[in-house]
Each structure stands twice: as structure tokens, then as C-alpha cells.
XYZ file of C-alpha atoms in Angstrom:
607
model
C 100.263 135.430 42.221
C 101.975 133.879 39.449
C 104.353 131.914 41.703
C 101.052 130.482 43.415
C 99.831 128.930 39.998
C 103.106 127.553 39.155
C 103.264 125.351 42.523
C 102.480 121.691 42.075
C 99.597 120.693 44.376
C 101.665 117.744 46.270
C 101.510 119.539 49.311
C 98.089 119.302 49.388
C 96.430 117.166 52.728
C 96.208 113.459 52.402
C 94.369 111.441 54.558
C 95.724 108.697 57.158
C 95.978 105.501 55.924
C 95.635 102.272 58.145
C 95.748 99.042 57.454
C 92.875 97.355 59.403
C 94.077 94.114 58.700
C 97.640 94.875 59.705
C 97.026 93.381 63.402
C 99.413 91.635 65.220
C 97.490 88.563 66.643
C 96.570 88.707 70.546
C 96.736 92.485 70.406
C 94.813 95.538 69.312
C 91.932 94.910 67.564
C 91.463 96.901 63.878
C 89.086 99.418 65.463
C 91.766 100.177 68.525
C 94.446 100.566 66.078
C 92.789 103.117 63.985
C 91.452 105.157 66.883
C 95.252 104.721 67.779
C 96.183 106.181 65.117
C 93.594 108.640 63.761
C 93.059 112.281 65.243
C 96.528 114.183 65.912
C 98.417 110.669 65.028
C 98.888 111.295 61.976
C 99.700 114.417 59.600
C 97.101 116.952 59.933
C 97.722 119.459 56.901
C 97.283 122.919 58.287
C 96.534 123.880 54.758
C 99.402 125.831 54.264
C 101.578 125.366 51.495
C 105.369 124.294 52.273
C 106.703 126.737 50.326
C 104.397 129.681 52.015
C 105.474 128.686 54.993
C 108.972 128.680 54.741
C 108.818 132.301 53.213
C 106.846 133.195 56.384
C 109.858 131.759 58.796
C 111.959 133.889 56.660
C 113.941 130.629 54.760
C 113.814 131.230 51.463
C 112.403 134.148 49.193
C 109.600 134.091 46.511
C 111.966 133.831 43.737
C 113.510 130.427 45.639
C 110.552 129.455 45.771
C 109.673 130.205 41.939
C 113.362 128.908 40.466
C 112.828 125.501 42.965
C 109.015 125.192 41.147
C 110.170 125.485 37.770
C 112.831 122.811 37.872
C 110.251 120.380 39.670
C 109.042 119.799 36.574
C 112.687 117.967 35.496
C 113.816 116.476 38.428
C 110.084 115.387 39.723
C 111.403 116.021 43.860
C 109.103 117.432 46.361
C 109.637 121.414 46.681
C 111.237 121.207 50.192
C 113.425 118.446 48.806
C 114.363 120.590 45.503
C 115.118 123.417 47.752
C 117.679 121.458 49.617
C 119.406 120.103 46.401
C 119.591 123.885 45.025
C 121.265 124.799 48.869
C 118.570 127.154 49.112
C 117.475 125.361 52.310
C 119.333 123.427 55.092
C 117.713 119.558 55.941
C 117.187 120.898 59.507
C 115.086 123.375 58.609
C 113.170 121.572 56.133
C 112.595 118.736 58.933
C 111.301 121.707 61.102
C 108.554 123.304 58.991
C 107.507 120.133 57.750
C 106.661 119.205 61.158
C 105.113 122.373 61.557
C 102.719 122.127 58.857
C 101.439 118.480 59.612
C 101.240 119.104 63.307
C 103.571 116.403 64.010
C 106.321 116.552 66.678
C 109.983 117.187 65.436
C 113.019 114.822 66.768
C 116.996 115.502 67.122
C 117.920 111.938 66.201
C 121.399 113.260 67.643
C 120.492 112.833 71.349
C 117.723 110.347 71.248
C 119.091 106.928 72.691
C 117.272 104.028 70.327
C 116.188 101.159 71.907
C 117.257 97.993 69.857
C 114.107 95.872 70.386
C 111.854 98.819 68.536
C 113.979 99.469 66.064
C 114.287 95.373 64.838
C 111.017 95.418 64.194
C 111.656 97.169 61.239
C 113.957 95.441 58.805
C 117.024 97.562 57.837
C 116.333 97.229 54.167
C 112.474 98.936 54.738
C 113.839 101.510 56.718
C 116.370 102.477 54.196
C 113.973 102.102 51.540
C 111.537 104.133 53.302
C 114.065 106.384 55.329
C 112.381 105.510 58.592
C 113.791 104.656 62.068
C 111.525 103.217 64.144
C 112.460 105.460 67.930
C 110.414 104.515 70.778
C 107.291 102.770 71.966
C 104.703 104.448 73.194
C 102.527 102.843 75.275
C 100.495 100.484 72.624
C 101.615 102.585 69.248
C 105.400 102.484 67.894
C 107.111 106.109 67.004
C 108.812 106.175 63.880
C 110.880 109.216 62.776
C 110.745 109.972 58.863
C 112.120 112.410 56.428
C 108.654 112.685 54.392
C 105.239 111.904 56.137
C 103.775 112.819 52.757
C 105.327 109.429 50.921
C 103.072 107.389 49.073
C 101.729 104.884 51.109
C 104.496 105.558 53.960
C 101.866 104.889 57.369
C 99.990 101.790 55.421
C 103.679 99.877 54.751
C 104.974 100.796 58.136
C 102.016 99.664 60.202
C 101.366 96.601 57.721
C 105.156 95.713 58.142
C 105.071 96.709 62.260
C 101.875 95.347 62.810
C 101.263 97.663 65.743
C 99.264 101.568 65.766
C 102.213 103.995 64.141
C 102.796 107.754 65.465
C 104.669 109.233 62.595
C 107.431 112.172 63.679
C 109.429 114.266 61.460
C 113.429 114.277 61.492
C 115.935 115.514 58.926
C 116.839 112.686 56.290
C 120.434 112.566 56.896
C 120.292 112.327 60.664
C 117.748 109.361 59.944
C 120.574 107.667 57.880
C 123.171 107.885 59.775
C 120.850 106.290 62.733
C 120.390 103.368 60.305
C 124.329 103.087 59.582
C 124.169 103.022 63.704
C 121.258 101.565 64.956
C 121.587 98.349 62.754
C 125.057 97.376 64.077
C 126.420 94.182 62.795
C 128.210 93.464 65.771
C 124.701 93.412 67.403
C 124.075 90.138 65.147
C 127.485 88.252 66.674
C 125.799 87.108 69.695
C 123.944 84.038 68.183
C 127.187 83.029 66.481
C 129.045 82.764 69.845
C 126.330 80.651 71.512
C 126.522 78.219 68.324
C 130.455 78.306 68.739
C 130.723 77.868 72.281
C 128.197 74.639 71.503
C 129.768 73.597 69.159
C 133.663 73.824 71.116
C 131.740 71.776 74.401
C 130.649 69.298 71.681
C 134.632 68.495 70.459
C 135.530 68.517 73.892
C 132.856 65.505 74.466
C 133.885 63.975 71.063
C 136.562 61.750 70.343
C 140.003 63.978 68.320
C 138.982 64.728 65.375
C 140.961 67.727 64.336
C 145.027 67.487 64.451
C 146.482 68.987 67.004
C 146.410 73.226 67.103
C 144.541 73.252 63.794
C 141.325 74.789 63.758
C 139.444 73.847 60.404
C 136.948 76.632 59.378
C 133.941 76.180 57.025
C 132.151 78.649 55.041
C 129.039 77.351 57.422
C 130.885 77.811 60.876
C 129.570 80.413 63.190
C 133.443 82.060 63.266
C 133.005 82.902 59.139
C 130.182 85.239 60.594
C 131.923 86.985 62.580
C 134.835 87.854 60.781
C 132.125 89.123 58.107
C 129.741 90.998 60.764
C 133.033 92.258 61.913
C 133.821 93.784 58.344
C 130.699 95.160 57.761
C 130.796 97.281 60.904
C 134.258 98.690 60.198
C 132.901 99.778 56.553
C 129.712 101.755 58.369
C 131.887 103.138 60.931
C 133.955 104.240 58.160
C 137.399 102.473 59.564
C 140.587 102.569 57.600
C 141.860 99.939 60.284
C 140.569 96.623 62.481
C 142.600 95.374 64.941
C 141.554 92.248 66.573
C 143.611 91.822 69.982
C 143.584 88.795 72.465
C 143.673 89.769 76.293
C 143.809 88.189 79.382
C 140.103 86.817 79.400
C 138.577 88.444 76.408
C 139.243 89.376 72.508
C 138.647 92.162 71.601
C 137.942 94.253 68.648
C 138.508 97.995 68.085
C 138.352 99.670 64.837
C 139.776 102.775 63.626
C 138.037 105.752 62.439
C 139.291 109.212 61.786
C 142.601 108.509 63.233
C 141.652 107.302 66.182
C 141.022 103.739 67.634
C 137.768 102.581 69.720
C 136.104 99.618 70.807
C 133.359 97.852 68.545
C 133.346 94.275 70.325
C 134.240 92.116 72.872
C 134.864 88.053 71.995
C 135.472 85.232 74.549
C 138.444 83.974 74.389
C 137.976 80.975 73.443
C 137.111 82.174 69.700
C 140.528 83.442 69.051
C 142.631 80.513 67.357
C 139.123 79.894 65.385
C 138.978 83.781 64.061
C 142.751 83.755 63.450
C 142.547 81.238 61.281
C 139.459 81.922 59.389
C 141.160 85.466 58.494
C 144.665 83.344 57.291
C 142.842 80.988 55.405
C 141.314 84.384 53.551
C 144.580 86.113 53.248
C 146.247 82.654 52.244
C 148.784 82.424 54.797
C 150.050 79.544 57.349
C 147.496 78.648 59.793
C 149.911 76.331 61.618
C 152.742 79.137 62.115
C 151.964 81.426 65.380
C 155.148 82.896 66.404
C 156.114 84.298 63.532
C 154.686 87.935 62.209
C 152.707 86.997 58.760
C 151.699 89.134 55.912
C 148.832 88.696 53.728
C 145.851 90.606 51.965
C 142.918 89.448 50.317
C 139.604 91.180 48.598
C 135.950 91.058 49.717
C 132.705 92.621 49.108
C 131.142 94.293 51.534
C 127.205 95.733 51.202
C 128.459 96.278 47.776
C 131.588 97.557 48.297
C 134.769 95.993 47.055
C 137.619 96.159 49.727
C 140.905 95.328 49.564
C 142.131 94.117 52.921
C 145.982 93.898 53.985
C 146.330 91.786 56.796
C 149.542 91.393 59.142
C 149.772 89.424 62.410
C 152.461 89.522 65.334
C 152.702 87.109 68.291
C 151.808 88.448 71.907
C 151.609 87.336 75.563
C 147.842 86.551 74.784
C 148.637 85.134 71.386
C 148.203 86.792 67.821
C 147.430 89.940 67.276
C 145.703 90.548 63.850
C 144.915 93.533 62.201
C 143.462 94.571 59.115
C 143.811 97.558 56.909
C 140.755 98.581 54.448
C 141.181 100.155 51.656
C 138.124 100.673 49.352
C 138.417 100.196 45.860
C 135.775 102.069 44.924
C 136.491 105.406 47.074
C 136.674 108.373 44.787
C 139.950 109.464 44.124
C 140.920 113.634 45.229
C 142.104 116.080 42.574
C 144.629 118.302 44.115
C 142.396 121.376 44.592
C 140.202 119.181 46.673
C 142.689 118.451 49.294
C 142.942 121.867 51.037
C 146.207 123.461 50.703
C 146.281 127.016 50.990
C 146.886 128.911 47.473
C 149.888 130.120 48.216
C 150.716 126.310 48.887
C 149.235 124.461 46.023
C 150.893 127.042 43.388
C 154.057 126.037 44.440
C 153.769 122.678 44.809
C 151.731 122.657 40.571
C 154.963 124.521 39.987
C 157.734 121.805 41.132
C 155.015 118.771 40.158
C 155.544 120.763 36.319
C 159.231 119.860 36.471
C 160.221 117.397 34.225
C 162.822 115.490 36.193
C 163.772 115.331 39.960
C 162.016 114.105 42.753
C 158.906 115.346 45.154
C 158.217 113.702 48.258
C 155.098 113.253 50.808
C 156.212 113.052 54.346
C 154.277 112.429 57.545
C 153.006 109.247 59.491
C 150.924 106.367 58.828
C 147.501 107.152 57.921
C 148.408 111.073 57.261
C 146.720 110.855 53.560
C 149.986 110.912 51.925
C 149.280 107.970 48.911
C 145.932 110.234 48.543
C 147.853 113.045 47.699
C 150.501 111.262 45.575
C 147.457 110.037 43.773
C 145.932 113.680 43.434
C 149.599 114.543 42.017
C 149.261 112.260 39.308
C 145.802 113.013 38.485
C 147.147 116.562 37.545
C 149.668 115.895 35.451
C 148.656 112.656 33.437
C 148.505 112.960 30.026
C 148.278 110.878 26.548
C 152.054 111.629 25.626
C 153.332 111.131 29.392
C 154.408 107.285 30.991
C 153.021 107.259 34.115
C 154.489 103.827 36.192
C 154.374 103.078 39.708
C 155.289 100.654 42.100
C 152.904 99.949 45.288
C 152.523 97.497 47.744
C 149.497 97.523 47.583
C 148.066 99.139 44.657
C 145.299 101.239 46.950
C 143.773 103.070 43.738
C 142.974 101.397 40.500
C 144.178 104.338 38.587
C 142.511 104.112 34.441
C 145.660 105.406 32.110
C 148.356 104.644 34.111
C 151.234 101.554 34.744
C 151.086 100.082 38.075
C 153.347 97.657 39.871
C 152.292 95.739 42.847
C 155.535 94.344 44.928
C 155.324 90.451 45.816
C 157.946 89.087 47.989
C 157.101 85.979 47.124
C 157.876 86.298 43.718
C 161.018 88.864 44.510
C 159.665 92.084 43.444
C 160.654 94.756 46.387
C 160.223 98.394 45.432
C 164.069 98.267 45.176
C 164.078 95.378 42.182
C 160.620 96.662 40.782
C 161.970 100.502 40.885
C 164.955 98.575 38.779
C 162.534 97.051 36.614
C 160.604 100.564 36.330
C 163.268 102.476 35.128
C 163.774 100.091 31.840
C 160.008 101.075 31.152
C 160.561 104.212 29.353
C 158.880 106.021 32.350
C 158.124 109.923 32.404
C 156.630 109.475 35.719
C 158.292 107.372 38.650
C 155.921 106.851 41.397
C 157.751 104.650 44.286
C 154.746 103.891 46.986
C 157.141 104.407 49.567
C 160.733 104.426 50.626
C 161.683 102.285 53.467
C 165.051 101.614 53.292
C 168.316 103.006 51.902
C 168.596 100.464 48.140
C 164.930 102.093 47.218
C 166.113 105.557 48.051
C 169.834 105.187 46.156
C 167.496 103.763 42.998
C 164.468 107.114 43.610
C 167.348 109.107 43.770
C 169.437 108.008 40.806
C 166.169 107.873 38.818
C 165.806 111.742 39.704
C 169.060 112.504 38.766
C 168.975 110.821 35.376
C 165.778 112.527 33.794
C 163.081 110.999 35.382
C 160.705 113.159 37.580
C 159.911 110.539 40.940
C 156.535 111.036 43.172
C 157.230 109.319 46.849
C 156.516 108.881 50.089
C 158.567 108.907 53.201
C 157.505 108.442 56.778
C 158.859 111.497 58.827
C 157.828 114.210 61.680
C 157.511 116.974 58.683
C 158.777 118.183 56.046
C 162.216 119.357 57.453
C 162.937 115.753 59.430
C 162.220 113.938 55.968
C 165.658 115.710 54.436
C 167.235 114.180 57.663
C 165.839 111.152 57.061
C 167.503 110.457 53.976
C 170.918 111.627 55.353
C 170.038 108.998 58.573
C 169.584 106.289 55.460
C 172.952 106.983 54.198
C 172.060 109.124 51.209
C 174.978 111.660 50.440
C 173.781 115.093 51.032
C 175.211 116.083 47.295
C 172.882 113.459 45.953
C 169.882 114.444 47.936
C 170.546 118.570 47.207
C 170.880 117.529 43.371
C 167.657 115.229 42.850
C 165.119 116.893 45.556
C 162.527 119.624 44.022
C 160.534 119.810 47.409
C 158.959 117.912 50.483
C 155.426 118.115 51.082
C 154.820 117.690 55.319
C 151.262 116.604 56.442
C 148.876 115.385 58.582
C 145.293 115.287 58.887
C 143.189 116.856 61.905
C 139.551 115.441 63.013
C 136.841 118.062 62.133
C 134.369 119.047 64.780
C 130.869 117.432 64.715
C 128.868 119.015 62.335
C 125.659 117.541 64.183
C 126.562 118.093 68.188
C 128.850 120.977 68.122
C 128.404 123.899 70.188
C 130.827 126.843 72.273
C 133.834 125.584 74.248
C 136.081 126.857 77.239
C 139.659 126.063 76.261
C 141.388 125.069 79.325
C 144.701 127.861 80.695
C 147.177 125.466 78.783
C 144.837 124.842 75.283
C 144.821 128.911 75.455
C 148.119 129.513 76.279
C 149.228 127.228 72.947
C 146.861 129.170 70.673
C 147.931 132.553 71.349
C 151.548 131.538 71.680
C 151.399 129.560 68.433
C 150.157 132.839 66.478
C 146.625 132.797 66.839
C 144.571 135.820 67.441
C 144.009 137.437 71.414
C 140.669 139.031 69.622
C 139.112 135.334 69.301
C 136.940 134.687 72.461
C 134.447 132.107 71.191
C 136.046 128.225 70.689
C 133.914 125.759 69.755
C 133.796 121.605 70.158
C 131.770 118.731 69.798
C 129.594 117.354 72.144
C 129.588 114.315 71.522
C 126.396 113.256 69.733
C 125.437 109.140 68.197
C 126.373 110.422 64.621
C 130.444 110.716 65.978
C 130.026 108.316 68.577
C 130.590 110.874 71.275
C 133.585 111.496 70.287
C 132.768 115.197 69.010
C 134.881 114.549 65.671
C 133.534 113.495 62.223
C 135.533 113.169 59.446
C 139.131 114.772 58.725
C 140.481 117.277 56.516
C 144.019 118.009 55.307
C 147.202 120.185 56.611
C 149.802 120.680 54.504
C 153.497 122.524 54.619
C 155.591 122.603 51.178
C 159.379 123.023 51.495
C 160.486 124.321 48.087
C 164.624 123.726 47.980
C 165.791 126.880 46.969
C 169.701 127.081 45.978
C 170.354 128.296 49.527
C 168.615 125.062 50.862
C 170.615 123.337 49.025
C 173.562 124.528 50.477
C 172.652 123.874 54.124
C 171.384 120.319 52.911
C 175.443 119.869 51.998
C 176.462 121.542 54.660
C 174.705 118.643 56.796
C 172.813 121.810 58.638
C 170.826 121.281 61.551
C 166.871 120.938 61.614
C 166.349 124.166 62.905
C 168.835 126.042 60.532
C 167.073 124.460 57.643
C 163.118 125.324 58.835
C 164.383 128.811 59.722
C 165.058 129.408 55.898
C 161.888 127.566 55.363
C 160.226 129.842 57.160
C 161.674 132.977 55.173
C 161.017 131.697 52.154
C 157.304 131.892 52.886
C 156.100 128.043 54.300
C 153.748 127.599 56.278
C 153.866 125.264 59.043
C 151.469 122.665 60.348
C 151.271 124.678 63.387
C 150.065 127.665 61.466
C 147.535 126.017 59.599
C 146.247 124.034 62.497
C 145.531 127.672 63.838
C 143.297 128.832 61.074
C 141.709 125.727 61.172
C 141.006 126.588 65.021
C 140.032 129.951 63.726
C 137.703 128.931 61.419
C 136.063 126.698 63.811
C 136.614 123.454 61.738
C 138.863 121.559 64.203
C 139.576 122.489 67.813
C 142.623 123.158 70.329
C 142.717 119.629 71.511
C 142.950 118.038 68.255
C 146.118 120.501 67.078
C 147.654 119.984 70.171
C 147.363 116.020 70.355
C 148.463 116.368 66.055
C 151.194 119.293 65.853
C 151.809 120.707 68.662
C 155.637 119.721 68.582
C 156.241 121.061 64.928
């Protein structure tokens, strides 16, 4: 009885609220709307309390309950809300009792196809403010899904902002959000821009010349400066590390890439792609005039709030120039190494050779693998006030507070080979080279290494065995590289599986074959894999998460590394020693149900 009393009374029933007035003119009158909307329209309290209820489905317990009730009086949520923050509760669940005790119908935003008409009637910044999609019409009354039908005022500002009847329905706040991240696509805003463009482009051709020839002069007013920033915008919702903006045949088009993998955001006419080329050199502050030649560039915008730094590099093609962009946001929150997911076992030994106060440690693996994340998670574990921390980046990705950093300009003749140079008559502790790409940078790391300094780097390689070859294939002697090399971390990152549309799988004969022969267990029966849902974009992955295989060079390493010892000589002591490979953890992933057979296979299946 005592956890009764303590319950605030916010879950009490509260009355519809229409706005009479809120009518749209030549349609329902005041009285049709609120017959509209009155009766099982709206939330009809069953007069049971939330947190009753959920104890009768068997959610929570009393003392849940109780614990979520007394810190209500801090943190001023609703109860179902303050059970969710305290993990008590899942959003899901909270969506479907909710429902439950208003008598209102419950929606899977996963599967439900929006139609774009309904949902701009409701601007994106009320439905974010309000956390309301707008789903479906329904006959002369609009459906709009919410997290809370108990918010002050919610019906009164939706109808007076809709002005049409509302029918309120309940879904779980994060599946609303990530509705609004897709139903308000900014690539759905490009088409007026084109239609002003292509007037505009039959208006030259009617006009007398009044640009030089090939030169396409952009304003900050010209229907191409939208684009390029509607274009932006999407890639930073659809959470794209990568745009790449590729003339065809007839059309140009615009894929972006998220989670490793590349897919198609927009198609352009033709005709716009000299105008969009040049509005993105004329950002990056390169030669408009030059098309033949590859360019480099980057420049820095804000986008909904978000600073980006954006590195842009063009190359000529049959169609023309190819552009494309990488992202890399500033304000991203930087990993500490016991976030990024190696195994114990693992991260011990790698905090054990990152202790070492000279030599060098090196992240291999291929573009986009996360290996300047974990360089950056390195450093975060050993900086300290009495340690000289310089690096030397092109770019700088992470604005890192307490540390030197050195961004290479080509312009200005600072390489990572003259910068490293530079570096090393810094009294550094800590060398970190961005990356080495050819054989001066890795002499300089190396010497560095040998001469008391301890170097962080990255090398693009296959694993963590291949990057010992690589050095070799760059012409480093093998006495130099066994003398200055601690250890090579190997990585790669795998999609995970839908959190919102995944459900059991039937490996194919070959997807089974590789598990089992790869080490995983005969005893697993159940794989699982996403659907495909509109919160991945039916691709059945969302997000990534981190693989990792640390090669520790023991002195009997070292003496196959001199020895000029084949790859497989070298990962067969590996292997002894007690690494595990890609493969293996790609498994347990697989295991765990985090990832699935496809995505190992299409990631490691060669290592």
C-alpha cells in the first residue's frame, strides 16, 4: 500500500482536447471534427495506473516500481519514461501498455510505409518537438503515431497545426525518431531546385554568352548551392562516412555510404553536373577550370548543428568527374580503448606493448576499418601531463584537448615524411604518424622507433601478418623492422544485425559449411538476420562494431621476420602464441547473434 501513496497522480485520465477553431477552410465543420475525434479517438484512461499495469504483464516488480517513484521526484519524467532510463523497462514494451491503458491502437513504425503528403503536413521541427509522425489518413481524420498521448496539450497543437480531426496511436519513441531522420528526407526537397535549374539553363541557352566558356559561376542564391547542401544533410541522417557523386550515361547520381557499404540516395539530370562540380570546388578551394586532372581539397560546414569536416577528391571519367566526399564529424565522441571491443585476452596485451616506452605499434586493415579511431583510443590511454604527445595527420579527424597535432599541406611542403622530420625535433614522447604510405615515412617511423621514441601508425594491409610484408614490399630491411616493431594490431569492422527487424535465418549449404569449418559450434541450430526494416533501409544491418587480432613480436617472430619467412610461417607462430584471428572472432560474433554468416564471409572470410 505504501508504494500506491508514493505514485504521482500523472497517470490519471485527461480529457480530449480539440480545437474547434482549428478548421481547415472548405472542410469539416467544428462540430464534425469533434465528433471525429471524441469517443474511442482519443485516449480513454481505463483507470488503471501505468505502473499497476505493467506489474500485471509481469514487466517490472513492485520495488521497480517503488525505486522508479522515488527518483521522479529529481528527474520530474513520467514513471514509464523513468523506468526506461533505469533499464528496468524496454521502449517496446512501454509503447505497448501505454496503448493498452488508453485504448488506443499500437504501431510497428518498422513496417509501416509513410506516405509523404501526410507526413508534410506536419513540419519536421513540431514533430521532433512533439515526437510525432503523422502515418496515414484515414478517411477525413489524420493518424499520428506518438510516444506520449498524455503530453500537455499534445491533440490541441497537432490538430491546431494539422487543421484536420486527429486519431492519436501509440509507438515507441525511438522508432518515431528514426522515422523523422527518414521520413523528412532532404533529398525529397531537391526536386524544386532542379525545375529552377533546368529554367534557368533554357534561359542561357536563349540569352546572349554571358559566362566564359566551360565556367559555370555559382551563387550562394543558385538552385545547385541547394543541392549540394540537401545533399549533405542527408548523408549526416543516414549516418554516411562517404558521398560519392558519379556522372553516368544520362543521369548523376548520388550514393552515400553507410556502415561500409554504398547505396543510392539520388538521381540528378545530367545536365547539373559541371554546375555541382563546381559549386563543391569553389567550397574546397580548388580549380574549377581544371577537369582532367584528379584534385584534392577539403573544407568545413555545419550541418543541423553539426560541424563536419569534409575531404574532397575528384578523378576524371568517361562521363566526366567523379567527386566524392569524405565526412568526418568534429564533434563525434571519441572511443576509450575498452569501448572498442577487443577480447580481454586482446586488449591486455595490446595496454602492455602501448606501456612501452619506445618502439613502434601499428593499426593495419583497409580504408574505413576504424583504424585512426583506435589510434585515437591508444592515445587517450596513455596521455599524461609529463608525456609529449605529437602527431602528424592529413587530416586532423579528432580535435584531441592536450595533445600536438600536425596537419600535412602539400601546398606548403609538409608530407608526413618532412612533418615526421619536423616531429622528431619536438621533444616528442609520443610519435603518432596518421599513416604510412610510402617507403621515406616508414624509414623516418622506423628510425624514430629505434631511437627512443615510442610511434602509433597506421598501415593499409589484409591483416596483421600481410602488414610485416608490407614493410619488407616498401623496402624496409627486415633487421630494422624486427628491431623497432612491438606489435600489429589487424582489423576490420562487421555490420551488426538490425536491432529493429531481426528475426531467425536459414544459412544457405555454403554459409554453413564456412561456420563449422571456420571453428564454430555443430550444437548452434538457430542463425539469425535482419529483415530488412525502414530504420536500416532494408538492408538488415545497423551500425558496426569492431574485430580485432594483435600480433605481439615475440623474439622468435623476430627471427622469422629476418629470416624473410613466409606469411603462413609467421601466422602459424601467431597462432601459438595465443592470437586470435578475425576469422575467430567473426565466429563469436555469429555466435552471439550480433552479426551474421553473410557479413563474415563478404569481411574475413579469406583471413
Amino acid at each position: 500500500m505504501a508504494i500506491r501513496r508514493l505514485r504521482r497522480d500523472e497517470d490519471e485520465p485527461k480529457a480530449s482536447i480539440v480545437a474547434p477553431n482549428a478548421v481547415r477552410k472548405g472542410s469539416l465543420s467544428a462540430t464534425q471534427m469533434h465528433s471525429a475525434h471524441t469517443g474511442e479517438e482519443g485516449p480513454q484512461h481505463k483507470g488503471i495506473r501505468l505502473g499497476d499495469l505493467l506489474e500485471r504483464h509481469g514487466l517490472v516488480t513492485a520495488e521497480q516500481v517503488a525505486t522508479a517513484v522515488a527518483l521522479q521526484k529529481e528527474t520530474g519524467q513520467r514513471l514509464g519514461h523513468q523506468l526506461v532510463a533505469l533499464g528496468y523497462l524496454n521502449e517496446r514494451a512501454l509503447a505497448t501498455v501505454l496503448a493498452e491503458q488508453l485504448n488506443l491502437e499500437v504501431v510497428d513504425l518498422r513496417h509501416i510505409e509513410l506516405n509523404p503528403e501526410v507526413v508534410a503536413t506536419l513540419p519536421e521541427k513540431i514533430a521532433r518537438e512533439l515526437h510525432a509522425i503523422p502515418i496515414r489518413r484515414n478517411g477525413a481524420r489524420i493518424e499520428v503515431a506518438v510516444a506520449d498521448p498524455l503530453a500537455m496539450n499534445i491533440q490541441h497543437k497537432l490538430i491546431e497545426v494539422l487543421q484536420f480531426p486527429v486519431r492519436l496511436v501509440v509507438a515507441d519513441v525511438t522508432d518515431i525518431e528514426l522515422s523523422i531522420n527518414k521520413a523528412y528526407n532532404s533529398t525529397a526537397k531537391v526536386g524544386d531546385a532542379i525545375r529552377v535549374f533546368q529554367a534557368r539553363a533554357e534561359a542561357r541557352k536563349r540569352d546572349v554568352e554571358i559566362h566564359p566558356a566551360g565556367v559555370d559561376v555559382v551563387d550562394e542564391s543558385a538552385p545547385v548551392v541547394q543541392v549540394v547542401n540537401l545533399i549533405l544533410e542527408q548523408a549526416v541522417r543516414d549516418r554516411a562516412s562517404d558521398v560519392h557523386i558519379e556522372p553516368q550515361q544520362d543521369r548523376l547520381r548520388v550514393r552515400v555510404r553507410t556502415d561500409g557499404a554504398l547505396h543510392e540516395v539520388l538521381n540528378l539530370p545530367s545536365s547539373m553536373t559541371q554546375s555541382l562540380l563546381s559549386r563543391v570546388k569553389v567550397m574546397a578551394d580548388m580549380n574549377i577550370v581544371e577537369r582532367r586532372r584528379p584534385q584534392d581539397g577539403q573544407f568545413q560546414v555545419i550541418v543541423q548543428g553539426r560541424e563536419l569536416d569534409v575531404r574532397v577528391s575528384t578523378a576524371g571519367t568517361v562521363f566526366g568527374e567523379k567527386c566524392v566526399l569524405r565526412l568526418l564529424d568534429k564533434a563525434r565522441a571519441l572511443y576509450f580503448l575498452g569501448e572498442l571491443g577487443m577480447r580481454p585476452e586482446a586488449a591486455k596485451l595490446y595496454r602492455d606493448m602501448i606501456r612501452s616506452p619506445h618502439g613502434m605499434v601499428v593499426c593495419a586493415g583497409p580504408t574505413g576499418s576504424g583504424k585512426t579511431t583506435t589510434l585515437y583510443a591508444t592515445v587517450a590511454e596513455i596521455i599524461s601531463d609529463s608525456t609529449n604527445i605529437t602527431t602528424i595527420e592529413d587530416p586532423v579527424e579528432y580535435v584531441y584537448p592536450g595533445i600536438t597535432q600536425i596537419q600535412t599541406n602539400a601546398a606548403a611542403g609538409i608530407t608526413f615524411a618532412t612533418g615526421l622530420r619536423s616531429v622528431l625535433r619536438q621533444d616528442p614522447d609520443v610519435i603518432l604518424v596518421g599513416e604510412i604510405r610510402d617507403i621515406e615515412t616508414a624509414r623516418i617511423a622506423t628510425q624514430a622507433a629505434l631511437t627512443g621514441h615510442f610511434v602509433l601508425t597506421s598501415l593499409h594491409a589484409t591483416d596483421s601478418v600481410s602488414a610485416l610484408h608490407r614493410f619488407m614490399d616498401m623496402g624496409i630491411e627486415p633487421f630494422l623492422i624486427a628491431s623497432s616493431l612491438l606489435g600489429v594490431v589487424g582489423q576490420r569492422l562487421l555490420r551488426r544485425v538490425c536491432p529493429h527487424c531481426v528475426g531467425p535465418y536459414m544459412p544457405t549449404a555454403e554459409e554453413l559449411s564456412f561456420f563449422l569449418s571456420s571453428g564454430g559450434s555443430p550444437t548452434k541450430t538457430k542463425f539469425v538476420a535482419g529483415a530488412g526494416c525502414n530504420f536500416c533501409g532494408g538492408t538488415g544491418y545497423y551500425e558496426r562494431i569492431g574485430i580485432y587480432e594483435v600480433l605481439y613480436i615475440t623474439d622468435g617472430m623476430k627471427q622469422l621476420i629476418v629470416s624473410q619467412a613466409p606469411k603462413d610461417e609467421i601466422r602459424k607462430l601467431a597462432l601459438t602464441q595465443g592470437m586470435d584471428t578475425l576469422r575467430a572472432q567473426g565466429i563469436e560474433l555469429i555466435t552471439q547473434d550480433q552479426t551474421t554468416l553473410a557479413e563474415v564471409l563478404r569481411t574475413v572470410s579469406l583471413l
